[in-house]
Tab-separated table of C-alpha atoms in Angstrom:
chain	number	residue	atom	x	y	z
Q	236	MET	CA	34.903	-52.684	76.850
Q	237	GLU	CA	34.161	-50.775	80.527
Q	238	GLU	CA	35.709	-47.191	77.912
Q	239	ALA	CA	32.963	-48.084	75.128
Q	240	GLN	CA	30.307	-48.023	78.682
Q	241	SER	CA	30.991	-44.862	79.804
Q	242	GLY	CA	30.859	-42.769	77.349
Q	243	THR	CA	34.907	-42.310	77.219
Q	244	GLU	CA	35.771	-42.355	73.084
Q	245	ARG	CA	39.448	-43.244	73.034
Q	246	PRO	CA	41.529	-41.000	69.766
Q	247	GLY	CA	41.872	-42.827	67.100
Q	248	ARG	CA	45.702	-43.374	65.933
Q	249	ARG	CA	44.944	-40.949	62.821
Q	250	ASP	CA	44.129	-38.381	65.768
Q	251	VAL	CA	47.833	-39.691	67.988
Q	252	ILE	CA	48.933	-39.594	64.717
Q	253	MET	CA	48.445	-35.600	63.676
Q	254	ALA	CA	48.720	-34.404	67.191
Q	255	ALA	CA	52.177	-35.999	67.645
Q	256	ALA	CA	52.438	-34.494	63.959
Q	257	VAL	CA	52.165	-30.704	65.402
Q	258	THR	CA	54.006	-31.393	68.485
Q	259	VAL	CA	56.934	-32.427	66.600
Q	260	LEU	CA	56.887	-30.008	64.237
Q	261	ALA	CA	56.116	-26.766	66.438
Q	262	GLU	CA	59.283	-28.781	69.231
Q	263	ARG	CA	61.812	-29.942	66.659
Q	264	GLY	CA	61.414	-27.740	63.792
Q	265	PRO	CA	61.084	-28.986	59.488
Q	266	ARG	CA	64.896	-30.199	60.379
Q	267	GLY	CA	63.626	-32.358	62.925
Q	268	PHE	CA	60.507	-33.138	61.632
Q	269	THR	CA	60.764	-36.832	60.407
Q	270	HIS	CA	58.545	-40.438	60.356
Q	271	ARG	CA	60.324	-41.159	63.141
Q	272	ALA	CA	60.025	-38.399	65.358
Q	273	VAL	CA	56.368	-38.525	65.105
Q	274	ASP	CA	56.467	-42.187	65.937
Q	275	ALA	CA	58.323	-42.329	68.460
Q	276	ALA	CA	56.270	-39.209	69.899
Q	277	ALA	CA	52.877	-40.932	69.057
Q	278	GLY	CA	53.497	-43.535	71.395
Q	279	LEU	CA	53.975	-46.600	68.385
Q	280	GLY	CA	56.415	-48.421	66.584
Q	281	ALA	CA	58.735	-47.721	64.082
Q	282	GLY	CA	57.358	-47.036	61.022
Q	283	ALA	CA	53.694	-47.248	62.217
Q	284	VAL	CA	52.968	-43.583	60.956
Q	285	ASN	CA	53.930	-44.862	57.397
Q	286	TYR	CA	50.709	-46.126	57.190
Q	287	HIS	CA	48.824	-42.951	57.597
Q	288	ALA	CA	51.636	-40.946	55.929
Q	289	PRO	CA	53.762	-43.257	53.502
Q	290	SER	CA	55.365	-39.374	52.178
Q	291	ARG	CA	56.498	-36.515	54.462
Q	292	ALA	CA	54.319	-34.384	52.042
Q	293	ARG	CA	51.283	-36.261	53.488
Q	294	LEU	CA	52.560	-35.867	56.972
Q	295	LEU	CA	52.755	-32.333	56.683
Q	296	SER	CA	49.305	-32.492	55.328
Q	297	LEU	CA	48.088	-33.996	59.059
Q	298	ALA	CA	49.567	-31.112	60.968
Q	299	LEU	CA	47.813	-28.826	58.706
Q	300	GLU	CA	44.635	-30.466	59.301
Q	301	GLU	CA	45.089	-30.924	63.269
Q	302	VAL	CA	45.741	-27.382	63.277
Q	303	PHE	CA	42.958	-25.901	61.292
Q	304	ARG	CA	40.706	-27.968	63.070
Q	305	ARG	CA	41.861	-26.852	66.515
Q	306	ASP	CA	41.728	-23.552	65.411
Q	307	LEU	CA	38.217	-23.624	64.129
Q	308	GLU	CA	36.981	-25.935	67.126
Q	309	THR	CA	39.302	-22.265	69.440
Q	310	ALA	CA	37.553	-19.704	66.577
Q	311	ALA	CA	33.461	-21.766	66.718
Q	312	ARG	CA	34.245	-20.870	70.898
Q	313	HIS	CA	35.338	-17.571	70.809
Q	314	PHE	CA	33.275	-15.871	67.687
Q	315	ALA	CA	29.963	-17.303	68.565
Q	316	ILE	CA	28.852	-13.667	69.263
Q	317	GLU	CA	24.729	-13.183	69.059
Q	318	ARG	CA	25.559	-9.263	68.321
Q	319	TRP	CA	29.094	-7.886	66.586
Q	320	THR	CA	29.745	-4.783	68.404
Q	321	HIS	CA	32.587	-3.835	69.302
Q	322	GLU	CA	32.753	-4.304	72.550
Q	323	ALA	CA	31.359	-7.956	72.097
Q	324	VAL	CA	33.672	-9.081	69.032
Q	325	VAL	CA	37.164	-6.837	71.124
Q	326	GLY	CA	36.177	-9.919	74.026
Q	327	ALA	CA	35.924	-12.815	71.716
Q	328	LEU	CA	39.581	-11.411	69.997
Q	329	VAL	CA	41.008	-11.382	73.350
Q	330	GLY	CA	39.853	-14.147	74.598
Q	331	PHE	CA	40.782	-16.231	71.407
Q	332	VAL	CA	44.921	-14.937	70.981
Q	333	THR	CA	44.859	-15.547	74.750
Q	334	GLU	CA	43.516	-19.067	74.314
Q	335	MET	CA	45.694	-20.413	71.712
Q	336	THR	CA	48.268	-18.758	72.678
Q	337	SER	CA	48.030	-20.463	76.303
Q	338	ASP	CA	50.516	-22.828	77.158
Q	339	ALA	CA	48.244	-26.049	76.124
Q	340	ASN	CA	47.862	-24.794	72.897
Q	341	ARG	CA	51.154	-22.458	72.048
Q	342	ASN	CA	52.429	-24.970	69.546
Q	343	ARG	CA	49.718	-25.036	67.351
Q	344	ILE	CA	51.360	-21.383	66.687
Q	345	ILE	CA	54.430	-23.101	65.753
Q	346	ALA	CA	54.053	-25.206	63.772
Q	347	ARG	CA	51.517	-23.126	62.071
Q	348	HIS	CA	54.407	-20.658	61.303
Q	349	HIS	CA	56.695	-24.094	60.058
Q	350	LEU	CA	54.102	-25.222	58.034
Q	351	ARG	CA	53.763	-21.430	56.010
Q	352	GLY	CA	57.196	-21.576	55.287
Q	353	GLU	CA	56.359	-25.232	54.291
Q	354	ALA	CA	53.904	-24.186	51.284
Q	355	ARG	CA	56.508	-22.373	50.249
Q	356	THR	CA	57.224	-25.608	48.085
Q	357	ASN	CA	53.909	-27.266	48.617
Q	358	ASP	CA	50.735	-26.763	46.591
Q	359	GLU	CA	48.670	-28.534	48.419
Q	360	LEU	CA	49.671	-26.949	52.122
Q	361	ARG	CA	49.117	-23.343	50.269
Q	362	ASP	CA	45.760	-24.228	48.752
Q	363	ALA	CA	44.783	-25.151	52.377
Q	364	PHE	CA	46.239	-22.054	54.112
Q	365	ASP	CA	44.810	-19.747	51.835
Q	366	ARG	CA	40.969	-21.655	51.961
Q	367	GLN	CA	41.122	-21.325	55.634
Q	368	GLN	CA	42.442	-17.447	55.385
Q	369	THR	CA	39.440	-16.781	53.021
Q	370	GLY	CA	37.182	-18.869	55.113
Q	371	PHE	CA	38.315	-16.705	57.964
Q	372	VAL	CA	38.250	-13.236	56.790
Q	373	GLN	CA	34.414	-14.244	55.237
Q	374	LEU	CA	33.649	-15.155	58.441
Q	375	ALA	CA	35.025	-11.551	60.201
Q	376	ARG	CA	32.803	-10.034	56.891
Q	377	ALA	CA	29.652	-11.483	57.050
Q	378	GLY	CA	30.062	-10.912	61.419
Q	379	PHE	CA	30.580	-7.206	60.858
Q	380	GLU	CA	27.931	-6.643	58.194
Q	381	ALA	CA	25.593	-8.675	60.391
Q	382	ALA	CA	26.382	-5.861	63.206
Q	383	GLY	CA	25.574	-3.068	60.478
Q	384	ARG	CA	29.635	-2.618	60.111
Q	385	PRO	CA	29.866	-3.409	55.877
Q	386	THR	CA	33.178	-4.198	55.877
Q	387	SER	CA	35.520	-4.787	52.655
Q	388	ASP	CA	37.575	-7.772	52.204
Q	389	VAL	CA	40.567	-5.423	52.230
Q	390	THR	CA	39.585	-4.548	56.322
Q	391	ALA	CA	37.963	-7.521	57.069
Q	392	GLU	CA	41.879	-9.303	55.487
Q	393	LEU	CA	43.340	-6.723	57.575
Q	394	PHE	CA	41.473	-7.743	60.782
Q	395	ARG	CA	42.505	-11.531	60.605
Q	396	MET	CA	46.479	-10.377	59.859
Q	397	ALA	CA	46.546	-8.785	62.994
Q	398	ILE	CA	44.611	-11.409	64.623
Q	399	ASP	CA	47.740	-14.182	62.800
Q	400	GLY	CA	50.282	-11.251	64.087
Q	401	LEU	CA	49.540	-10.759	67.628
Q	402	MET	CA	49.008	-14.408	68.194
Q	403	ASN	CA	52.725	-14.701	66.375
Q	404	ARG	CA	53.969	-12.069	69.111
Q	405	GLN	CA	52.986	-13.804	72.242
Q	406	THR	CA	54.651	-17.255	71.195
Q	407	MET	CA	57.690	-16.660	69.151
Q	408	TYR	CA	59.258	-12.729	68.689
Q	409	GLY	CA	59.670	-10.914	71.670
Q	410	THR	CA	61.391	-11.990	75.082
Q	411	ILE	CA	58.410	-11.042	76.634
Q	412	PRO	CA	54.810	-11.493	75.185
Q	413	LEU	CA	52.430	-8.717	75.695
Q	414	THR	CA	50.626	-7.843	78.885
Q	415	ASP	CA	47.225	-8.787	78.717
Q	416	ASP	CA	46.773	-4.968	78.771
Q	417	GLN	CA	48.488	-3.900	75.775
Q	418	VAL	CA	46.508	-7.543	73.809
Q	419	LEU	CA	43.897	-5.603	75.066
Q	420	GLU	CA	44.139	-1.994	73.378
Q	421	ILE	CA	45.841	-3.795	70.757
Q	422	ALA	CA	42.525	-5.025	70.250
Q	423	GLN	CA	40.803	-2.172	70.418
Q	424	LEU	CA	42.802	-1.390	68.311
Q	425	ILE	CA	41.627	-3.305	65.155
Q	426	VAL	CA	38.563	-4.418	65.902
Q	427	PRO	CA	36.402	-2.064	63.202
Q	428	ARG	CA	33.737	0.851	65.104
């Protein structure tokens, strides 16, 4: 009752399960991604996850839904720029990559990597990735066109792939992440002028 009066909202069980699924997938990989592991990470009793995700495929879908939801929230914050000037987009890109690869969010990048592997044999996941990536390409193209810089689908796709690669580089490849100056330099190179 106090929560309702104070205006804070407890996350629902499904939300807790989705967040736990992302964490388990990132930390344990596909082999350790089990209903039991998600039950434990969510702080729920054995078998609780089965109600929301009776199959492994459904549990993977919940993890992907959570990854995409949080990614979209982050992208909306950074790319909601009034004018898509080169400098503004570079700043948005650097801010987006920095936030996405922070300690608080890096599990999403790692979980997405594992989900992409699972998408090779799961049509539902593959279709969801295709829709999400197409949406980001369309967003980028529309932003550049609004700035008076018409951009082809190929250029917008290259922009999307470069951002994705940069986030992977910062979280999974190499022993030392790129410096802030290096991320800025890369952003300046990949943002169309």
